[in-house]
Amino acid sequence: MSIIARRILNMEESATLKMANLAWELKDQGKDVISLSLGEPDFNTPQFVKDAAIEAIHNDFTHYPPVPGYKDVRQSICEKFKRDNGLEFTPEQIVISTGAKHSLMNICLALVNPGEEVILPAPYWVSYHAMASFAEAKIVEIKTGIENDFKITPEQLEEALTENSKLFIFSNPCNPSGSVYSKDELIALAQVFEKYPKCYIVSDEIYEHINFDDECFSIGTVESIKDRVITVNGVAKGFAMTGWRIGYLGASKEVASACTKLQGQFTSGANTIAQKATAAAVQADPKKIEEMKQTFLKRRDLVIELLKSIEGLGVNIPKGAFYVFPDVSSYLGKSVNGQTIKTADDLCMYLLEDGLVATTSGESFGCPQNIRISYANSEEQLKEAIKRLKNSLAKLS
Ligand code: PMP
Ligand code: GLU
């Protein structure tokens, strides 16, 4: 019998990190692997952000910070929320954590009692499922598909919600589908939430700046439900700051202080230098990162065009983030060298072994017919990777 606790034994390993680790291992063995598995911008952190961090070190911001974060940094986050999203918060309603992942885990542990329902529109980001399970939630998935651009309808939401529903968690723009809900679509969902006053809504807007059509509408601005919306964001994606590990949330004072209490026992305040760098990032005009967004847009168009030339793949046009989520069902059940590819997991392993391209299976995102391709990579690598995918897929019959 294992000495490891059941809560860890029962926990799924992060599928995104698992594939990324496999790709790193193969690279270490000298294999020419192209990794399209990890959702990480391939840009470096902007200079003005790095300068703010260096200044913080020189100014001795090296002591324990307040648990929810420095007040001035929380104030900057309030101003960012107002400027970019029309959300009104005071610093008491903001909690800064060690990545948006940490913010999300704080929310799940602070709000969900065992047996309460957490509603996840699928595809969902892998860790939502693991976090909700860890909080012993009853998970209710709402299925979507490529035919409705991976978005749920108000009718589906109405069918899923009950008196026992505690949290609804979604990302907008969505990881992994890249779909973005319009303002009207979100208002229609909010009208359903109005009927379920015990249900909190977690809006994960970490990809807000990588949004190719309109501005990203925040559901937390809808007056009738705004007190129950917890808006999560971070600097990892928009500012290429994945390694700095800063995320934050804006919520009611009650929810923010519960998250602070939890964080005070586990991790304390987030890294001081990274907090000061975050203040510089969120204070900056989003136009400063416009070039990154335009690069992602060009890559999206390239990847879509190349993927469309592969027979049998169903491809939607993502409106944000940096992922495509093709439907690979026509390849499932096919074989190569006596090996049958039964699932999207099998397909991803085959593409890694045969084509040396790392992707992530849709199974852990709640969509077993799909695989996720991250296009946060150079055009040259993307072209080569999709050529390899095409060759490997063509061998299946
Ligand atoms: N939410 C979504 C939708 C993500 O894709 C990620 C991946 N980084 C996170 C949260 C976590 O972000 P962070 O790196 O700030 O923990
Ligand atoms: N969020 C990114 C992804 O989905 C990074 C990996 C992770 O944090 O799980 O690939």
Short mmCIF file of C-alpha atoms and ligand atoms in Angstrom, two decimals:
data_model
loop_
_atom_site.label_atom_id
_atom_site.label_comp_id
_atom_site.label_asym_id
_atom_site.label_seq_id
_atom_site.Cartn_x
_atom_site.Cartn_y
_atom_site.Cartn_z
CA MET A 1 0.00 0.00 0.00
CA SER A 2 1.26 3.48 -0.84
CA ILE A 3 2.28 5.83 1.96
CA ILE A 4 0.96 8.70 -0.13
CA ALA A 5 -2.37 10.18 0.94
CA ARG A 6 -5.47 9.22 -1.05
CA ARG A 7 -6.14 12.85 -1.95
CA ILE A 8 -2.90 12.88 -3.93
CA LEU A 9 -3.23 9.35 -5.27
CA ASN A 10 -6.67 10.25 -6.55
CA MET A 11 -5.52 13.50 -8.12
CA GLU A 12 -4.93 13.65 -11.87
CA GLU A 13 -1.51 14.82 -12.98
CA SER A 14 -1.78 18.05 -15.00
CA ALA A 15 -2.08 16.90 -18.64
CA THR A 16 -0.53 20.09 -19.96
CA LEU A 17 2.52 19.78 -17.72
CA LYS A 18 2.78 16.02 -18.31
CA MET A 19 3.08 16.48 -22.08
CA ALA A 20 5.47 19.39 -21.64
CA ASN A 21 7.67 17.22 -19.39
CA LEU A 22 7.65 14.37 -21.91
CA ALA A 23 8.71 16.81 -24.62
CA TRP A 24 11.51 18.20 -22.42
CA GLU A 25 12.75 14.67 -21.66
CA LEU A 26 12.87 13.76 -25.35
CA LYS A 27 14.71 17.00 -26.10
CA ASP A 28 17.24 16.13 -23.38
CA GLN A 29 17.80 12.82 -25.18
CA GLY A 30 18.76 14.84 -28.25
CA LYS A 31 15.46 14.38 -30.14
CA ASP A 32 14.25 17.25 -32.30
CA VAL A 33 10.86 17.65 -30.60
CA ILE A 34 8.60 20.62 -31.33
CA SER A 35 6.50 21.41 -28.31
CA LEU A 36 3.02 22.73 -28.99
CA SER A 37 1.74 21.39 -25.68
CA LEU A 38 2.39 24.13 -23.14
CA GLY A 39 0.38 27.33 -23.08
CA GLU A 40 3.26 29.71 -22.70
CA PRO A 41 4.12 32.81 -24.77
CA ASP A 42 7.50 32.41 -26.47
CA PHE A 43 8.25 36.14 -25.94
CA ASN A 44 10.32 37.53 -23.10
CA THR A 45 8.93 39.76 -20.36
CA PRO A 46 8.90 43.43 -21.51
CA GLN A 47 11.87 45.52 -20.39
CA PHE A 48 9.78 48.05 -18.41
CA VAL A 49 8.46 45.20 -16.25
CA LYS A 50 11.93 43.81 -15.62
CA ASP A 51 13.13 47.31 -14.70
CA ALA A 52 10.38 47.62 -12.08
CA ALA A 53 11.49 44.33 -10.51
CA ILE A 54 15.12 45.43 -10.38
CA GLU A 55 14.07 48.70 -8.77
CA ALA A 56 12.06 46.75 -6.19
CA ILE A 57 15.17 44.80 -5.21
CA HIS A 58 17.23 48.01 -4.93
CA ASN A 59 14.47 49.55 -2.83
CA ASP A 60 14.50 46.55 -0.46
CA PHE A 61 11.07 45.15 -1.16
CA THR A 62 12.44 41.93 0.23
CA HIS A 63 10.47 41.47 3.45
CA TYR A 64 7.23 39.56 4.03
CA PRO A 65 4.42 41.35 2.23
CA PRO A 66 0.82 41.56 3.49
CA VAL A 67 -0.95 38.24 2.78
CA PRO A 68 -3.33 39.57 0.05
CA GLY A 69 -0.52 41.66 -1.51
CA TYR A 70 0.89 45.18 -1.17
CA LYS A 71 -1.90 47.71 -0.92
CA ASP A 72 -0.48 49.93 -3.68
CA VAL A 73 -0.23 46.93 -6.04
CA ARG A 74 -3.83 45.98 -5.21
CA GLN A 75 -4.79 49.60 -5.93
CA SER A 76 -3.10 49.34 -9.34
CA ILE A 77 -5.06 46.17 -10.00
CA CYS A 78 -8.31 47.99 -9.08
CA GLU A 79 -7.42 50.70 -11.61
CA LYS A 80 -6.66 48.08 -14.25
CA PHE A 81 -9.99 46.34 -13.60
CA LYS A 82 -11.79 49.69 -13.99
CA ARG A 83 -9.87 50.79 -17.10
CA ASP A 84 -9.95 47.51 -19.05
CA ASN A 85 -13.04 45.74 -17.76
CA GLY A 86 -15.36 48.35 -16.21
CA LEU A 87 -15.19 46.45 -12.89
CA GLU A 88 -15.32 48.41 -9.62
CA PHE A 89 -13.26 47.02 -6.75
CA THR A 90 -11.51 48.43 -3.69
CA PRO A 91 -8.11 47.02 -2.57
CA GLU A 92 -9.91 45.02 0.17
CA GLN A 93 -11.57 43.02 -2.60
CA ILE A 94 -8.32 42.01 -4.31
CA VAL A 95 -6.13 39.03 -3.42
CA ILE A 96 -2.78 38.59 -5.16
CA SER A 97 -1.51 35.01 -5.30
CA THR A 98 1.26 32.84 -6.67
CA GLY A 99 -0.22 32.57 -10.17
CA ALA A 100 -3.82 32.51 -11.35
CA LYS A 101 -3.72 28.79 -10.67
CA HIS A 102 -3.25 29.59 -7.01
CA SER A 103 -6.10 32.15 -7.10
CA LEU A 104 -8.40 29.49 -8.57
CA MET A 105 -7.41 26.89 -5.99
CA ASN A 106 -7.99 29.41 -3.20
CA ILE A 107 -11.49 30.01 -4.54
CA CYS A 108 -12.35 26.31 -4.77
CA LEU A 109 -11.08 25.52 -1.28
CA ALA A 110 -12.57 28.65 0.28
CA LEU A 111 -16.06 28.25 -1.20
CA VAL A 112 -16.89 24.64 -2.00
CA ASN A 113 -18.18 22.24 0.67
CA PRO A 114 -17.94 18.52 -0.08
CA GLY A 115 -20.82 17.45 -2.31
CA GLU A 116 -21.65 20.92 -3.62
CA GLU A 117 -21.78 21.24 -7.37
CA VAL A 118 -19.13 22.88 -9.48
CA ILE A 119 -20.38 23.48 -13.01
CA LEU A 120 -17.77 23.26 -15.75
CA PRO A 121 -18.60 23.98 -19.39
CA ALA A 122 -16.48 21.52 -21.41
CA PRO A 123 -13.94 22.07 -22.78
CA TYR A 124 -12.65 23.44 -19.50
CA TRP A 125 -9.09 24.18 -18.52
CA VAL A 126 -7.61 20.96 -17.08
CA SER A 127 -6.86 22.24 -13.60
CA TYR A 128 -10.45 23.42 -12.91
CA HIS A 129 -11.47 19.78 -12.81
CA ALA A 130 -8.59 18.74 -10.55
CA MET A 131 -9.18 21.67 -8.20
CA ALA A 132 -12.91 21.07 -7.91
CA SER A 133 -12.27 17.36 -7.24
CA PHE A 134 -9.74 18.29 -4.58
CA ALA A 135 -12.43 20.38 -2.89
CA GLU A 136 -14.64 17.25 -3.04
CA ALA A 137 -17.16 18.90 -5.29
CA LYS A 138 -19.71 17.10 -7.37
CA ILE A 139 -18.62 18.09 -10.86
CA VAL A 140 -21.29 18.78 -13.46
CA GLU A 141 -20.04 19.15 -17.02
CA ILE A 142 -21.91 20.97 -19.74
CA LYS A 143 -20.88 19.51 -23.07
CA THR A 144 -20.22 21.64 -26.12
CA GLY A 145 -18.68 20.88 -29.49
CA ILE A 146 -17.18 22.43 -32.55
CA GLU A 147 -20.67 22.84 -34.08
CA ASN A 148 -21.57 25.52 -31.51
CA ASP A 149 -18.06 26.99 -31.33
CA PHE A 150 -17.56 25.28 -27.95
CA LYS A 151 -19.95 27.68 -26.20
CA ILE A 152 -22.86 26.79 -23.95
CA THR A 153 -26.37 28.14 -24.45
CA PRO A 154 -28.58 29.65 -21.72
CA GLU A 155 -30.82 26.57 -22.05
CA GLN A 156 -27.93 24.23 -21.28
CA LEU A 157 -26.95 26.36 -18.30
CA GLU A 158 -30.52 26.34 -16.97
CA GLU A 159 -30.58 22.56 -17.25
CA ALA A 160 -27.29 22.19 -15.35
CA LEU A 161 -27.93 24.59 -12.45
CA THR A 162 -29.66 23.45 -9.25
CA GLU A 163 -30.13 24.75 -5.71
CA ASN A 164 -26.92 22.87 -4.85
CA SER A 165 -24.77 24.62 -7.48
CA LYS A 166 -21.96 26.51 -5.78
CA LEU A 167 -19.51 27.55 -8.48
CA PHE A 168 -19.53 27.94 -12.23
CA ILE A 169 -16.00 28.22 -13.64
CA PHE A 170 -15.10 29.25 -17.16
CA SER A 171 -12.31 30.97 -19.05
CA ASN A 172 -13.06 33.71 -21.55
CA PRO A 173 -11.18 33.70 -23.97
CA CYS A 174 -11.25 29.96 -23.49
CA ASN A 175 -8.32 27.68 -22.93
CA PRO A 176 -8.38 25.26 -24.84
CA SER A 177 -10.88 26.24 -27.58
CA GLY A 178 -9.94 29.90 -28.06
CA SER A 179 -13.66 30.76 -28.15
CA VAL A 180 -14.80 34.11 -26.82
CA TYR A 181 -18.32 34.82 -25.55
CA SER A 182 -19.82 38.05 -26.83
CA LYS A 183 -21.42 40.61 -24.52
CA ASP A 184 -24.92 39.50 -25.56
CA GLU A 185 -24.11 35.85 -24.96
CA LEU A 186 -22.79 36.61 -21.48
CA ILE A 187 -25.80 38.77 -20.61
CA ALA A 188 -28.06 35.88 -21.63
CA LEU A 189 -26.13 33.53 -19.31
CA ALA A 190 -26.28 36.11 -16.52
CA GLN A 191 -30.08 36.13 -16.80
CA VAL A 192 -30.03 32.43 -15.96
CA PHE A 193 -27.66 32.95 -13.02
CA GLU A 194 -30.12 35.53 -11.64
CA LYS A 195 -32.46 32.64 -10.80
CA TYR A 196 -29.77 30.82 -8.77
CA PRO A 197 -28.58 33.29 -6.13
CA LYS A 198 -26.41 30.74 -4.29
CA CYS A 199 -24.20 30.08 -7.29
CA TYR A 200 -20.94 32.03 -7.66
CA ILE A 201 -19.42 32.61 -11.08
CA VAL A 202 -15.66 32.45 -11.63
CA SER A 203 -14.65 34.34 -14.74
CA ASP A 204 -11.07 33.51 -15.64
CA GLU A 205 -9.94 36.32 -17.93
CA ILE A 206 -6.23 35.53 -18.07
CA TYR A 207 -6.26 35.66 -21.90
CA GLU A 208 -8.20 38.95 -22.12
CA HIS A 209 -5.40 40.76 -23.97
CA ILE A 210 -5.12 37.99 -26.57
CA ASN A 211 -8.51 38.64 -28.09
CA PHE A 212 -8.72 39.17 -31.85
CA ASP A 213 -12.18 40.62 -32.41
CA ASP A 214 -13.83 42.92 -29.89
CA GLU A 215 -12.95 43.92 -26.39
CA CYS A 216 -13.37 41.12 -23.90
CA PHE A 217 -16.62 41.65 -21.97
CA SER A 218 -16.47 40.87 -18.25
CA ILE A 219 -19.56 39.13 -16.90
CA GLY A 220 -18.79 40.77 -13.53
CA THR A 221 -20.12 44.06 -14.92
CA VAL A 222 -23.67 42.71 -15.14
CA GLU A 223 -25.41 44.57 -12.31
CA SER A 224 -27.81 41.81 -11.26
CA ILE A 225 -25.07 39.23 -10.53
CA LYS A 226 -21.93 41.31 -10.03
CA ASP A 227 -21.65 40.60 -6.28
CA ARG A 228 -21.38 36.90 -7.06
CA VAL A 229 -18.79 37.13 -9.82
CA ILE A 230 -15.17 36.42 -8.95
CA THR A 231 -12.90 37.74 -11.68
CA VAL A 232 -9.55 35.98 -11.97
CA ASN A 233 -6.67 37.34 -13.98
CA GLY A 234 -2.89 37.32 -14.04
CA VAL A 235 0.16 38.54 -15.88
CA ALA A 236 1.47 35.21 -17.23
CA LYS A 237 -0.13 35.31 -20.67
CA GLY A 238 -0.66 38.94 -21.63
CA PHE A 239 2.73 40.13 -20.39
CA ALA A 240 4.79 36.97 -21.04
CA MET A 241 5.41 36.56 -17.30
CA THR A 242 4.71 32.86 -16.77
CA GLY A 243 7.72 32.38 -14.50
CA TRP A 244 6.99 35.33 -12.23
CA ARG A 245 4.02 33.46 -10.77
CA ILE A 246 1.52 36.21 -10.09
CA GLY A 247 -2.24 35.96 -10.43
CA TYR A 248 -5.02 37.86 -8.73
CA LEU A 249 -8.73 37.92 -8.11
CA GLY A 250 -11.39 40.56 -7.52
CA ALA A 251 -14.40 39.45 -5.48
CA SER A 252 -16.77 40.46 -2.69
CA LYS A 253 -15.00 41.34 0.58
CA GLU A 254 -16.32 38.13 2.15
CA VAL A 255 -14.81 35.92 -0.56
CA ALA A 256 -11.56 37.93 -0.69
CA SER A 257 -11.05 37.64 3.07
CA ALA A 258 -11.76 33.88 3.01
CA CYS A 259 -9.10 33.46 0.30
CA THR A 260 -6.71 35.63 2.33
CA LYS A 261 -7.28 33.51 5.43
CA LEU A 262 -6.51 30.33 3.48
CA GLN A 263 -3.47 31.84 1.78
CA GLY A 264 -2.21 33.06 5.18
CA GLN A 265 -1.87 29.46 6.35
CA PHE A 266 -0.41 27.99 3.18
CA THR A 267 1.81 30.40 1.26
CA SER A 268 1.49 33.93 2.76
CA GLY A 269 1.76 36.89 0.41
CA ALA A 270 3.09 36.34 -3.11
CA ASN A 271 6.68 37.14 -4.08
CA THR A 272 7.44 40.82 -3.38
CA ILE A 273 9.62 41.52 -6.43
CA ALA A 274 7.10 39.91 -8.75
CA GLN A 275 4.29 41.97 -7.16
CA LYS A 276 6.12 45.20 -7.96
CA ALA A 277 6.76 43.98 -11.52
CA THR A 278 3.05 43.17 -11.78
CA ALA A 279 2.14 46.73 -10.76
CA ALA A 280 4.20 48.03 -13.70
CA ALA A 281 2.55 45.56 -16.06
CA VAL A 282 -1.05 46.32 -15.06
CA GLN A 283 -0.45 50.09 -15.01
CA ALA A 284 0.84 50.02 -18.58
CA ASP A 285 -1.33 50.88 -21.54
CA PRO A 286 -2.41 47.53 -23.09
CA LYS A 287 -1.23 49.02 -26.42
CA LYS A 288 2.29 48.23 -25.23
CA ILE A 289 1.60 44.54 -25.79
CA GLU A 290 -0.36 45.03 -29.03
CA GLU A 291 2.58 43.72 -31.07
CA MET A 292 2.48 40.38 -29.25
CA LYS A 293 -1.23 40.10 -29.99
CA GLN A 294 -0.72 40.86 -33.69
CA THR A 295 1.97 38.18 -33.84
CA PHE A 296 -0.42 35.65 -32.29
CA LEU A 297 -3.09 36.63 -34.80
CA LYS A 298 -0.75 36.04 -37.74
CA ARG A 299 0.21 32.67 -36.31
CA ARG A 300 -3.41 31.73 -35.75
CA ASP A 301 -4.22 32.41 -39.38
CA LEU A 302 -1.21 30.43 -40.53
CA VAL A 303 -2.04 27.45 -38.31
CA ILE A 304 -5.70 27.40 -39.34
CA GLU A 305 -4.78 27.51 -43.00
CA LEU A 306 -2.27 24.67 -42.62
CA LEU A 307 -4.59 22.54 -40.49
CA LYS A 308 -7.40 22.92 -42.99
CA SER A 309 -5.20 21.17 -45.55
CA ILE A 310 -5.21 18.03 -43.37
CA GLU A 311 -8.06 15.80 -44.39
CA GLY A 312 -10.39 14.68 -41.62
CA LEU A 313 -9.62 17.39 -39.06
CA GLY A 314 -12.49 19.56 -37.84
CA VAL A 315 -11.17 23.06 -37.21
CA ASN A 316 -12.92 26.06 -35.64
CA ILE A 317 -11.58 29.60 -35.84
CA PRO A 318 -10.49 30.65 -32.36
CA LYS A 319 -11.18 34.29 -31.49
CA GLY A 320 -8.64 34.53 -28.69
CA ALA A 321 -5.92 32.89 -26.55
CA PHE A 322 -3.24 30.99 -28.48
CA TYR A 323 -4.73 27.54 -28.99
CA VAL A 324 -6.58 25.62 -31.67
CA PHE A 325 -8.64 22.65 -30.66
CA PRO A 326 -9.21 20.47 -33.73
CA ASP A 327 -11.69 17.61 -33.73
CA VAL A 328 -9.71 14.43 -34.44
CA SER A 329 -12.58 11.93 -34.18
CA SER A 330 -12.12 10.75 -37.77
CA TYR A 331 -8.69 9.40 -36.80
CA LEU A 332 -9.81 7.53 -33.68
CA GLY A 333 -10.08 3.77 -34.28
CA LYS A 334 -7.47 3.84 -37.05
CA SER A 335 -4.24 1.83 -36.87
CA VAL A 336 -0.58 1.99 -37.73
CA ASN A 337 1.96 -0.88 -37.50
CA GLY A 338 -0.58 -3.04 -35.66
CA GLN A 339 -1.25 -0.34 -33.04
CA THR A 340 -4.79 1.03 -32.82
CA ILE A 341 -5.29 4.67 -31.90
CA LYS A 342 -8.36 4.42 -29.69
CA THR A 343 -8.37 7.74 -27.90
CA ALA A 344 -7.12 11.30 -28.20
CA ASP A 345 -4.53 10.40 -25.53
CA ASP A 346 -3.27 7.58 -27.79
CA LEU A 347 -3.19 9.96 -30.73
CA CYS A 348 -1.12 12.56 -28.86
CA MET A 349 1.37 9.89 -27.77
CA TYR A 350 1.59 8.62 -31.35
CA LEU A 351 2.14 12.15 -32.71
CA LEU A 352 4.88 12.66 -30.15
CA GLU A 353 6.62 9.35 -30.87
CA ASP A 354 6.20 9.29 -34.63
CA GLY A 355 6.19 12.98 -35.54
CA LEU A 356 8.12 14.40 -32.59
CA VAL A 357 5.40 16.99 -32.03
CA ALA A 358 3.95 17.45 -28.55
CA THR A 359 0.26 18.40 -28.37
CA THR A 360 -2.23 17.93 -25.51
CA SER A 361 -5.13 15.50 -25.58
CA GLY A 362 -8.63 16.92 -25.20
CA GLU A 363 -9.57 14.17 -22.74
CA SER A 364 -8.38 16.12 -19.73
CA PHE A 365 -10.25 19.18 -21.02
CA GLY A 366 -13.48 17.18 -21.08
CA CYS A 367 -13.49 16.81 -24.89
CA PRO A 368 -12.21 13.36 -25.86
CA GLN A 369 -12.68 14.02 -29.59
CA ASN A 370 -10.14 16.85 -29.73
CA ILE A 371 -6.50 17.69 -29.27
CA ARG A 372 -5.07 21.06 -28.28
CA ILE A 373 -2.34 22.73 -30.27
CA SER A 374 -0.63 25.78 -28.79
CA TYR A 375 0.59 28.18 -31.45
CA ALA A 376 2.78 30.17 -29.08
CA ASN A 377 5.76 29.25 -31.20
CA SER A 378 7.64 30.71 -34.19
CA GLU A 379 6.11 30.55 -37.69
CA GLU A 380 8.99 28.39 -38.84
CA GLN A 381 8.44 25.85 -36.05
CA LEU A 382 4.69 25.89 -36.58
CA LYS A 383 5.06 25.14 -40.29
CA GLU A 384 7.45 22.29 -39.59
CA ALA A 385 5.25 20.91 -36.79
CA ILE A 386 2.11 20.86 -38.90
CA LYS A 387 3.99 19.21 -41.76
CA ARG A 388 5.01 16.48 -39.32
CA LEU A 389 1.46 16.14 -37.97
CA LYS A 390 0.16 15.77 -41.51
CA ASN A 391 2.71 13.05 -42.33
CA SER A 392 2.01 11.11 -39.15
CA LEU A 393 -1.76 11.34 -39.55
CA ALA A 394 -1.48 10.16 -43.17
CA LYS A 395 0.09 6.89 -41.97
CA LEU A 396 -3.09 5.98 -40.05
CA SER A 397 -5.60 3.77 -41.82
N1 PMP B 1 -6.29 29.91 -16.20
C1 PMP B 1 -6.10 29.51 -17.46
C2 PMP B 1 -7.29 29.45 -18.36
C3 PMP B 1 -4.84 29.13 -17.92
O1 PMP B 1 -4.66 28.74 -19.17
C4 PMP B 1 -3.76 29.17 -17.03
C5 PMP B 1 -2.42 28.69 -17.51
N2 PMP B 1 -1.38 29.34 -17.14
C6 PMP B 1 -4.00 29.62 -15.73
C7 PMP B 1 -5.27 29.97 -15.34
C8 PMP B 1 -2.91 29.68 -14.70
O2 PMP B 1 -2.12 30.79 -14.87
P1 PMP B 1 -0.84 31.09 -13.97
O3 PMP B 1 0.33 30.73 -14.80
O4 PMP B 1 -0.92 32.53 -13.65
O5 PMP B 1 -0.94 30.23 -12.76
N1 GLU B 2 -1.99 27.18 -18.58
C1 GLU B 2 -1.01 26.66 -19.47
C2 GLU B 2 -1.60 25.55 -20.29
O1 GLU B 2 -2.78 25.33 -20.28
C3 GLU B 2 0.24 26.29 -18.73
C4 GLU B 2 0.31 24.92 -18.12
C5 GLU B 2 -0.42 24.82 -16.84
O2 GLU B 2 -0.29 25.72 -16.01
O3 GLU B 2 -1.13 23.83 -16.68
O4 GLU B 2 -0.88 24.91 -21.02
#
